[in-house]
Coordinates of C-alpha atoms in Angstrom, one line a residue:
Chain U
M1 CA 95.0 18.8 1.3
A2 CA 93.0 19.4 4.4
G3 CA 93.7 21.5 7.5
T4 CA 91.6 24.7 7.2
N5 CA 90.8 26.3 10.5
H6 CA 87.6 28.2 10.3
N7 CA 88.2 29.9 13.6
K8 CA 91.2 31.7 12.3
P9 CA 90.8 35.2 10.7
L10 CA 91.1 35.1 6.9
I11 CA 94.3 36.9 5.8
A12 CA 93.4 39.1 2.8
D13 CA 96.1 41.7 2.2
G14 CA 99.2 42.3 0.1
P15 CA 99.9 43.0 -3.6
S16 CA 97.2 42.9 -6.3
I17 CA 97.4 40.1 -8.9
I18 CA 96.8 41.3 -12.4
L19 CA 96.0 38.6 -15.1
V20 CA 96.4 40.0 -18.6
N21 CA 94.1 38.5 -21.2
P22 CA 93.8 35.1 -19.6
Q23 CA 92.0 32.4 -21.7
L24 CA 91.1 29.6 -19.3
G25 CA 88.7 29.9 -16.5
E26 CA 90.6 27.0 -14.9
N27 CA 93.6 29.2 -14.6
I28 CA 91.7 32.1 -13.2
G29 CA 90.1 29.9 -10.6
A30 CA 93.3 28.2 -9.6
S31 CA 95.0 31.6 -9.3
A32 CA 92.3 32.7 -6.9
R33 CA 92.7 29.6 -4.8
A34 CA 96.5 30.0 -4.7
M35 CA 96.1 33.6 -3.7
A36 CA 93.7 32.6 -0.9
N37 CA 96.1 29.9 0.3
F38 CA 98.8 32.5 0.9
G39 CA 96.7 35.4 2.1
L40 CA 96.4 37.6 -1.1
A41 CA 93.0 38.9 -2.1
D42 CA 92.9 41.5 -4.8
L43 CA 92.5 39.9 -8.2
R44 CA 92.2 42.0 -11.4
I45 CA 91.6 40.7 -14.9
V46 CA 92.3 42.5 -18.1
D47 CA 90.2 41.5 -21.1
P48 CA 89.4 37.8 -20.1
R49 CA 88.8 35.8 -23.3
D50 CA 85.6 34.3 -21.9
G51 CA 84.2 37.4 -20.3
W52 CA 83.2 37.8 -16.7
P53 CA 81.6 36.3 -14.5
N54 CA 83.0 32.9 -15.4
D55 CA 81.5 29.7 -13.9
V56 CA 84.6 27.6 -14.7
A57 CA 86.8 30.1 -12.8
R58 CA 84.5 29.9 -9.7
A59 CA 84.4 26.1 -9.8
N60 CA 88.2 26.0 -9.9
A61 CA 88.6 28.5 -7.0
A62 CA 87.8 25.9 -4.4
K63 CA 85.6 28.3 -2.5
A64 CA 87.9 31.3 -2.6
D65 CA 84.6 33.3 -3.0
H66 CA 86.0 36.3 -1.2
I67 CA 88.3 36.7 -4.1
I68 CA 86.1 35.7 -7.0
D69 CA 83.2 37.9 -5.8
N70 CA 85.5 40.9 -5.7
V71 CA 87.4 40.5 -9.0
Q72 CA 87.7 43.7 -11.0
V73 CA 87.7 43.4 -14.8
F74 CA 89.3 46.0 -17.0
V75 CA 89.5 46.6 -20.8
R76 CA 92.9 48.3 -20.6
L77 CA 96.0 47.2 -18.6
E78 CA 96.7 50.9 -17.9
D79 CA 93.4 51.1 -16.0
A80 CA 94.1 47.9 -14.0
L81 CA 97.4 49.4 -12.8
A82 CA 96.1 53.0 -12.4
D83 CA 96.0 53.2 -8.6
L84 CA 99.1 51.1 -8.0
Q85 CA 102.5 52.6 -7.1
F86 CA 104.9 49.8 -7.8
V87 CA 104.4 46.9 -10.2
Y88 CA 106.2 43.8 -11.2
A89 CA 105.9 42.1 -14.6
T90 CA 106.5 38.3 -14.7
T91 CA 108.3 37.1 -17.8
A92 CA 110.8 34.4 -18.8
R93 CA 111.8 36.2 -21.9
Q94 CA 114.9 38.3 -22.1
R95 CA 114.0 41.9 -23.1
E96 CA 116.1 44.7 -24.4
M97 CA 114.7 47.1 -21.8
L98 CA 116.9 48.3 -19.0
K99 CA 114.6 47.0 -16.2
P100 CA 115.9 45.2 -13.1
V101 CA 115.2 41.4 -13.2
R102 CA 114.6 39.8 -9.8
G103 CA 114.0 36.2 -8.5
P104 CA 110.8 35.5 -6.7
G105 CA 112.2 35.8 -3.2
E106 CA 113.9 39.1 -3.8
A107 CA 110.8 40.5 -5.6
A108 CA 108.6 39.4 -2.6
A109 CA 110.9 41.1 -0.2
T110 CA 110.7 44.3 -2.2
L111 CA 106.9 44.1 -2.4
R112 CA 106.8 43.5 1.4
K113 CA 109.0 46.5 2.2
R114 CA 106.9 48.8 -0.1
H115 CA 103.6 47.3 1.3
V116 CA 104.7 47.9 4.9
S117 CA 105.6 51.5 4.0
G118 CA 102.0 52.0 2.7
Q119 CA 102.5 51.7 -1.1
S120 CA 99.9 49.9 -3.3
T121 CA 101.7 47.2 -5.2
G122 CA 100.9 44.6 -7.9
I123 CA 102.2 41.7 -9.9
M124 CA 101.1 41.1 -13.5
F125 CA 101.0 37.8 -15.4
G126 CA 100.6 37.3 -19.1
R127 CA 98.6 35.1 -21.4
E128 CA 98.8 31.3 -21.2
R129 CA 100.9 30.9 -24.4
A130 CA 102.4 34.2 -25.3
G131 CA 103.0 35.8 -21.9
L132 CA 103.3 39.6 -21.6
E133 CA 104.0 41.8 -24.6
S134 CA 107.0 44.2 -24.3
V135 CA 104.7 47.2 -24.4
E136 CA 103.0 45.7 -21.3
V137 CA 106.2 44.8 -19.5
A138 CA 107.3 48.5 -20.1
L139 CA 104.5 49.6 -17.8
A140 CA 106.1 47.7 -14.8
D141 CA 108.8 49.0 -12.5
E142 CA 110.7 45.7 -12.4
I143 CA 110.7 42.2 -13.8
V144 CA 110.3 39.0 -11.8
T145 CA 111.3 35.6 -13.3
F146 CA 111.4 32.1 -12.0
P147 CA 114.5 29.8 -11.6
V148 CA 113.0 27.1 -13.9
N149 CA 114.6 24.2 -15.7
P150 CA 115.8 25.9 -18.9
A151 CA 114.8 22.9 -21.0
F152 CA 111.2 22.9 -19.5
A153 CA 110.5 26.5 -18.7
S154 CA 106.8 26.8 -19.5
L155 CA 105.2 27.5 -16.1
N156 CA 101.4 27.4 -15.9
I157 CA 100.0 30.9 -15.0
S158 CA 98.3 29.7 -11.8
Q159 CA 101.5 28.0 -10.8
A160 CA 103.3 31.3 -11.3
V161 CA 100.7 33.1 -9.2
L162 CA 101.1 30.4 -6.6
L163 CA 104.9 30.9 -6.4
M164 CA 104.6 34.6 -6.0
S165 CA 101.8 34.3 -3.4
Y166 CA 103.9 31.8 -1.5
E167 CA 107.0 34.0 -1.6
W168 CA 104.8 36.9 -0.4
M169 CA 103.7 34.8 2.6
V170 CA 107.3 33.7 3.3
S171 CA 108.5 37.3 3.2
G172 CA 106.2 38.1 6.1
E173 CA 105.6 36.3 9.4
A174 CA 104.9 33.0 7.6
E175 CA 103.7 30.8 10.5
L176 CA 103.6 27.1 9.8
P177 CA 100.2 25.5 10.6
I178 CA 101.6 22.7 12.7
S179 CA 104.8 22.2 14.7
T180 CA 107.0 19.5 16.1
P181 CA 105.4 18.2 19.3
P182 CA 107.6 19.1 22.3
S183 CA 109.9 16.2 22.9
L184 CA 110.3 15.2 26.6
P185 CA 113.2 12.7 26.8
A186 CA 113.2 10.4 29.8
A187 CA 115.6 10.9 32.7
K188 CA 118.9 9.0 32.2
D189 CA 117.9 6.9 35.2
D190 CA 115.1 5.4 33.1
L191 CA 117.3 4.9 30.1
F192 CA 120.0 3.1 32.1
G193 CA 117.2 0.9 33.6
L194 CA 116.4 -0.2 30.0
F195 CA 120.1 -0.9 29.3
E196 CA 120.4 -3.1 32.3
H197 CA 117.2 -4.9 31.6
L198 CA 118.1 -5.6 28.0
E199 CA 121.7 -6.5 28.7
G200 CA 120.7 -8.8 31.6
A201 CA 118.2 -10.6 29.4
L202 CA 120.8 -11.0 26.6
D203 CA 123.4 -12.3 29.1
K204 CA 121.0 -15.0 30.2
M205 CA 120.6 -16.1 26.6
N206 CA 124.3 -16.0 26.0
Y207 CA 124.1 -13.3 23.3
F208 CA 127.4 -11.7 23.9
R209 CA 129.9 -14.0 22.2
P210 CA 132.9 -14.1 22.3
P211 CA 133.1 -12.7 25.8
H212 CA 135.9 -10.3 25.0
K213 CA 133.7 -8.5 22.5
R214 CA 131.0 -7.9 25.1
A215 CA 132.1 -4.3 25.9
T216 CA 131.9 -3.2 22.3
M217 CA 128.6 -4.9 21.6
V218 CA 127.0 -3.3 24.7
E219 CA 128.3 0.1 23.6
N220 CA 126.7 -0.3 20.1
L221 CA 123.4 -1.3 21.6
R222 CA 123.4 1.6 24.0
N223 CA 124.2 4.0 21.1
I224 CA 121.1 2.8 19.2
F225 CA 118.8 3.7 22.1
S226 CA 120.7 6.8 23.1
K227 CA 120.3 8.6 19.8
A228 CA 116.5 7.9 19.7
E229 CA 115.8 10.5 22.4
L230 CA 113.3 8.1 24.1
S231 CA 110.5 9.4 26.3
Q232 CA 109.6 7.7 29.5
Q233 CA 106.6 6.1 27.8
E234 CA 108.7 4.7 25.0
I235 CA 111.2 3.2 27.4
H236 CA 108.3 1.6 29.3
A237 CA 107.1 0.1 25.9
L238 CA 110.6 -1.2 25.1
R239 CA 110.9 -2.8 28.5
G240 CA 107.6 -4.6 27.8
V241 CA 109.1 -5.8 24.5
V242 CA 112.2 -7.2 26.2
A243 CA 110.2 -8.8 28.9
T244 CA 107.9 -10.5 26.4
L245 CA 110.8 -11.7 24.2
E246 CA 112.5 -13.2 27.2
G247 CA 109.3 -15.1 28.1
R248 CA 108.4 -13.1 31.2
K249 CA 104.8 -12.0 31.9
T250 CA 104.8 -8.2 31.7
R251 CA 101.5 -7.5 33.5
P252 CA 100.3 -10.1 35.9
R253 CA 96.5 -10.5 35.2
K254 CA 94.4 -9.4 38.0
D255 CA 91.8 -12.1 37.5
R256 CA 94.2 -14.9 38.2
Chain G
M1 CA 104.3 31.2 -20.0
A2 CA 106.9 30.8 -22.7
G3 CA 110.7 30.7 -22.6
T4 CA 111.7 27.1 -23.0
N5 CA 115.2 26.7 -24.5
H6 CA 115.5 23.4 -26.4
N7 CA 119.2 23.8 -26.6
K8 CA 119.7 23.5 -22.9
P9 CA 120.1 20.1 -21.2
L10 CA 117.0 18.8 -19.4
I11 CA 117.6 18.8 -15.6
A12 CA 116.2 15.5 -14.3
D13 CA 117.5 14.7 -10.8
G14 CA 116.7 15.1 -7.2
P15 CA 114.1 13.6 -4.8
S16 CA 111.4 11.2 -5.9
I17 CA 107.8 12.5 -5.7
I18 CA 105.4 9.9 -4.3
L19 CA 101.6 10.5 -4.8
V20 CA 99.6 8.3 -2.5
N21 CA 96.2 7.2 -3.8
P22 CA 95.6 10.3 -6.1
Q23 CA 92.1 10.6 -7.6
L24 CA 92.4 13.1 -10.4
G25 CA 94.5 12.7 -13.6
E26 CA 94.6 16.5 -13.7
N27 CA 96.6 16.6 -10.5
I28 CA 99.0 13.8 -11.5
G29 CA 99.6 15.6 -14.8
A30 CA 100.0 19.0 -13.2
S31 CA 102.4 17.5 -10.7
A32 CA 104.5 16.0 -13.5
R33 CA 104.6 19.4 -15.2
A34 CA 105.6 21.2 -12.0
M35 CA 108.4 18.6 -11.4
A36 CA 109.7 19.2 -14.9
N37 CA 109.6 22.9 -14.4
F38 CA 112.0 22.6 -11.5
G39 CA 114.2 19.8 -12.6
L40 CA 112.7 16.8 -10.8
A41 CA 112.0 13.6 -12.7
D42 CA 111.1 10.5 -10.6
L43 CA 107.3 10.2 -10.1
R44 CA 105.9 7.3 -8.2
I45 CA 102.2 6.7 -7.7
V46 CA 100.6 4.4 -5.1
D47 CA 97.2 3.0 -6.0
P48 CA 95.9 5.7 -8.4
R49 CA 92.1 5.7 -8.4
D50 CA 91.8 5.6 -12.2
G51 CA 94.6 3.2 -12.8
W52 CA 97.6 3.7 -15.0
P53 CA 98.3 4.8 -17.8
N54 CA 96.0 7.8 -17.5
D55 CA 95.3 9.9 -20.6
V56 CA 94.0 12.9 -18.5
A57 CA 97.3 12.9 -16.6
R58 CA 99.3 12.9 -19.8
A59 CA 97.2 15.7 -21.3
N60 CA 97.8 17.8 -18.2
A61 CA 101.5 17.2 -18.1
A62 CA 102.2 19.8 -20.8
K63 CA 104.6 17.5 -22.6
A64 CA 106.6 16.4 -19.5
D65 CA 106.7 13.0 -21.3
H66 CA 110.1 12.1 -19.8
I67 CA 108.3 12.0 -16.5
I68 CA 104.9 10.4 -17.5
D69 CA 106.7 7.7 -19.5
N70 CA 108.7 6.7 -16.5
V71 CA 106.1 6.8 -13.8
Q72 CA 106.3 3.8 -11.4
V73 CA 103.0 2.5 -10.0
F74 CA 102.8 0.6 -6.7
V75 CA 100.1 -1.2 -4.8
R76 CA 101.7 -0.6 -1.4
L77 CA 103.3 2.6 -0.1
E78 CA 106.0 0.6 1.6
D79 CA 107.1 -0.7 -1.9
A80 CA 107.1 2.8 -3.3
L81 CA 109.5 3.9 -0.6
A82 CA 111.6 0.7 -0.4
D83 CA 114.8 2.0 -2.1
L84 CA 114.7 5.4 -0.5
Q85 CA 116.9 6.4 2.4
F86 CA 115.2 9.6 3.7
V87 CA 111.6 10.6 3.2
Y88 CA 109.4 13.6 3.9
A89 CA 105.6 13.4 4.4
T90 CA 103.6 16.5 3.6
T91 CA 100.7 17.3 5.9
A92 CA 98.9 20.2 7.4
R93 CA 97.4 18.3 10.2
Q94 CA 99.0 18.2 13.7
R95 CA 100.0 14.7 14.6
E96 CA 100.8 13.2 18.0
M97 CA 103.9 11.5 16.7
L98 CA 107.3 12.9 17.7
K99 CA 108.5 13.7 14.1
P100 CA 110.3 16.9 13.3
V101 CA 108.1 19.4 11.3
R102 CA 109.9 21.6 8.8
G103 CA 108.9 24.4 6.4
P104 CA 109.5 23.9 2.7
G105 CA 112.8 25.8 2.5
E106 CA 114.3 24.0 5.4
A107 CA 113.1 20.6 4.1
A108 CA 114.5 21.4 0.7
A109 CA 117.9 22.3 2.2
T110 CA 117.9 19.0 4.1
L111 CA 117.0 17.0 0.9
R112 CA 119.7 18.8 -1.0
K113 CA 122.3 18.0 1.6
R114 CA 121.4 14.4 1.7
H115 CA 121.1 14.2 -2.1
V116 CA 124.6 15.7 -2.5
S117 CA 126.0 13.1 -0.1
G118 CA 124.5 10.3 -2.3
Q119 CA 121.3 9.4 -0.4
S120 CA 118.1 8.5 -2.3
T121 CA 115.3 10.8 -1.0
G122 CA 111.6 11.3 -1.5
I123 CA 108.6 13.5 -0.6
M124 CA 105.2 11.9 -0.3
F125 CA 101.8 13.7 -0.9
G126 CA 98.4 12.4 0.2
R127 CA 95.0 12.2 -1.3
E128 CA 93.1 15.2 -2.6
R129 CA 90.6 15.5 0.3
A130 CA 92.0 13.4 3.1
G131 CA 95.7 13.8 2.8
L132 CA 98.0 11.2 4.3
E133 CA 96.9 8.8 7.0
S134 CA 98.9 8.7 10.2
V135 CA 100.1 5.2 9.5
E136 CA 101.5 6.6 6.2
V137 CA 103.1 9.6 7.8
A138 CA 104.7 7.2 10.3
L139 CA 106.8 5.8 7.5
A140 CA 108.5 9.1 6.9
D141 CA 111.6 10.5 8.6
E142 CA 110.3 14.0 8.9
I143 CA 107.2 16.1 8.1
V144 CA 107.1 19.1 5.8
T145 CA 104.2 21.6 6.0
F146 CA 103.4 24.9 4.2
P147 CA 103.0 28.4 5.7
V148 CA 99.4 28.7 4.5
N149 CA 96.6 31.2 5.3
P150 CA 95.1 29.3 8.4
A151 CA 91.6 30.2 7.3
F152 CA 92.2 28.9 3.7
A153 CA 94.7 26.1 4.1
S154 CA 93.6 23.6 1.6
L155 CA 96.4 23.4 -1.0
N156 CA 95.9 21.5 -4.2
I157 CA 98.2 18.5 -4.5
S158 CA 99.9 19.7 -7.7
Q159 CA 100.5 23.1 -6.1
A160 CA 102.1 21.4 -3.1
V161 CA 104.3 19.4 -5.5
L162 CA 105.2 22.6 -7.3
L163 CA 106.2 24.4 -4.1
M164 CA 108.5 21.6 -3.0
S165 CA 109.9 21.3 -6.5
Y166 CA 110.5 25.0 -6.6
E167 CA 112.2 25.0 -3.2
W168 CA 114.3 22.1 -4.3
M169 CA 115.5 24.2 -7.3
V170 CA 116.1 27.2 -5.1
S171 CA 118.2 25.1 -2.7
G172 CA 120.6 24.4 -5.5
E173 CA 122.3 26.6 -8.0
A174 CA 118.9 28.1 -9.1
E175 CA 119.8 30.2 -12.1
L176 CA 117.3 32.7 -13.4
P177 CA 116.6 32.3 -17.1
I178 CA 117.0 36.0 -17.8
S179 CA 118.9 38.8 -16.3
T180 CA 119.0 42.6 -16.1
P181 CA 120.7 43.8 -19.2
P182 CA 124.0 45.4 -18.5
S183 CA 123.5 49.1 -17.9
L184 CA 126.0 51.4 -19.7
P185 CA 125.4 54.9 -18.4
A186 CA 126.7 57.7 -20.6
A187 CA 129.8 59.7 -19.6
K188 CA 129.0 62.7 -17.5
D189 CA 130.1 64.9 -20.4
D190 CA 127.0 63.7 -22.4
L191 CA 124.7 64.2 -19.4
F192 CA 126.0 67.7 -18.8
G193 CA 125.4 68.5 -22.5
L194 CA 121.8 67.5 -22.1
F195 CA 121.5 69.8 -19.0
E196 CA 122.9 72.7 -20.9
H197 CA 120.8 72.1 -23.9
L198 CA 117.6 71.8 -21.9
E199 CA 118.3 74.7 -19.6
G200 CA 119.3 76.9 -22.5
A201 CA 116.0 76.1 -24.3
L202 CA 114.0 76.8 -21.2
D203 CA 115.9 80.1 -20.6
K204 CA 114.9 81.2 -24.1
M205 CA 111.2 80.5 -23.3
N206 CA 111.5 82.3 -20.0
Y207 CA 110.7 79.1 -18.0
F208 CA 112.7 79.9 -14.9
R209 CA 110.5 82.4 -13.0
P210 CA 111.0 84.1 -10.6
P211 CA 114.7 84.5 -11.4
H212 CA 115.9 83.9 -7.8
K213 CA 114.4 80.4 -7.9
R214 CA 116.3 79.5 -11.0
A215 CA 119.1 77.6 -9.1
T216 CA 116.6 75.4 -7.2
M217 CA 114.6 74.7 -10.3
V218 CA 117.7 73.7 -12.3
E219 CA 118.8 71.5 -9.5
N220 CA 115.5 69.6 -9.4
L221 CA 115.6 69.1 -13.2
R222 CA 119.1 67.8 -13.0
N223 CA 118.2 65.3 -10.3
I224 CA 115.4 63.9 -12.4
F225 CA 117.8 63.0 -15.2
S226 CA 120.7 62.1 -12.9
K227 CA 118.8 59.3 -11.1
A228 CA 117.6 57.8 -14.4
E229 CA 121.1 56.4 -15.2
L230 CA 120.7 57.5 -18.9
S231 CA 122.7 55.8 -21.6
Q232 CA 124.3 57.8 -24.4
Q233 CA 121.5 56.7 -26.7
E234 CA 118.8 57.8 -24.3
I235 CA 120.5 61.2 -23.9
H236 CA 120.6 61.5 -27.7
A237 CA 116.8 60.7 -27.8
L238 CA 116.1 63.3 -25.1
R239 CA 118.1 66.0 -26.9
G240 CA 116.0 65.3 -29.9
V241 CA 112.9 65.7 -27.8
V242 CA 114.1 69.1 -26.5
A243 CA 115.1 70.2 -30.0
T244 CA 111.7 69.3 -31.4
L245 CA 109.8 71.0 -28.6
E246 CA 111.8 74.2 -29.0
G247 CA 110.9 74.2 -32.7
R248 CA 114.4 73.3 -34.1
K249 CA 114.8 70.8 -36.9
T250 CA 116.7 67.8 -35.4
R251 CA 117.9 66.1 -38.6
P252 CA 118.2 68.3 -41.7
R253 CA 116.7 66.4 -44.6
K254 CA 119.2 65.4 -47.2
D255 CA 116.8 65.8 -50.1
R256 CA 116.5 69.5 -49.5

């Protein structure tokens, strides 16, 4: 989907994303792209199956080069987390350990609060098939999990990264790139002019039958146009439509 | 990521997803998987570049066969929307048309409300590069857009489908698959026993120096263990640690 504005500053901030032992370059690349979409930048990879650099990852990052170029690769998870102060583990598996389990929105709000207070934070994601091992989850402060369909719970890693990145963005200022154009409804005078024009044309064609129902029929028609919040321009267009249908010339041609 | 529970009923409900003129089977498949993750089921495709059925799409759907098997393919977008009563168009491009623009959470809440009241709803997504044309957006009731990084706004289609599917799930009951295990803190009696044991052991080793600081040092130690909300089992483990460090046998061996 298009819409990138190259005049806007690149947002590159927020929690580190830590991928533990990822197998597919496609997922690493898609994770980088998802991070870039929602303003994250620090990607760390622990023991990637296919080593690093990884051309497939770069090809799937859709030009999120500022992330791919700065990936840090680690042999041990402990080293990837070393400078962080608060870390989430993502998992969908119930563990025995007494660690708080949060939904994505709640976790993002916690990360945002800690980030604003100056803490370095991170979110770790496990392997494509097996997820995180308990010994890895034990290194985290809290667990984050997704409200998935219980009978179809297997979330792709880059999709999980996307959801956390999205919730991170939502937890902050989260401006939408576009907005509803300001509506400028016409003055009632113009609207009433349309009513009279339309009802007059219909009267001529004997539309309101039987006559005792005229009042209700008029009311219904007026409601249709009232709720549309018509602009002056739209009313002008509709009067042209009525004039054309009743066989009147709308714009006398100058060359006649 | 693992965690699928095959004993749970499959959630398959909610708005239709309409992909307009998608090019890559990968994206169609990943969209189906994302829909399945968050309980959506009705996928409609308008004029797919590579026709239908599409093996690449199926391979990328991660066994969301209940969706792939029931895909409906249309030549015209109007036909794909024909039975729907309320439709969102996703776009990141500012349009001239006077159509309300919503964020994903707000749009999902609107869809949920209409769905609950019995309306058929849908969300349409445009082509990989070019998105939706204005003439297509004009068929929708409202616009939904994502709070992306303005300098890196190009969201993959299946990621956009995922975000709307996720927000749809969140707008409903949205149960998390796992939860914080119930914490059962020990009775204070046990905790105070640990304090006395530890402080006694430290007294013997002359840890509290100078003596006038003893009270503060004890207080700090007690705070460390108080805030950990220790269970009876954890206190037992810690007393074993203390006993071992002070050189006491913790469990007299039976064979002696």
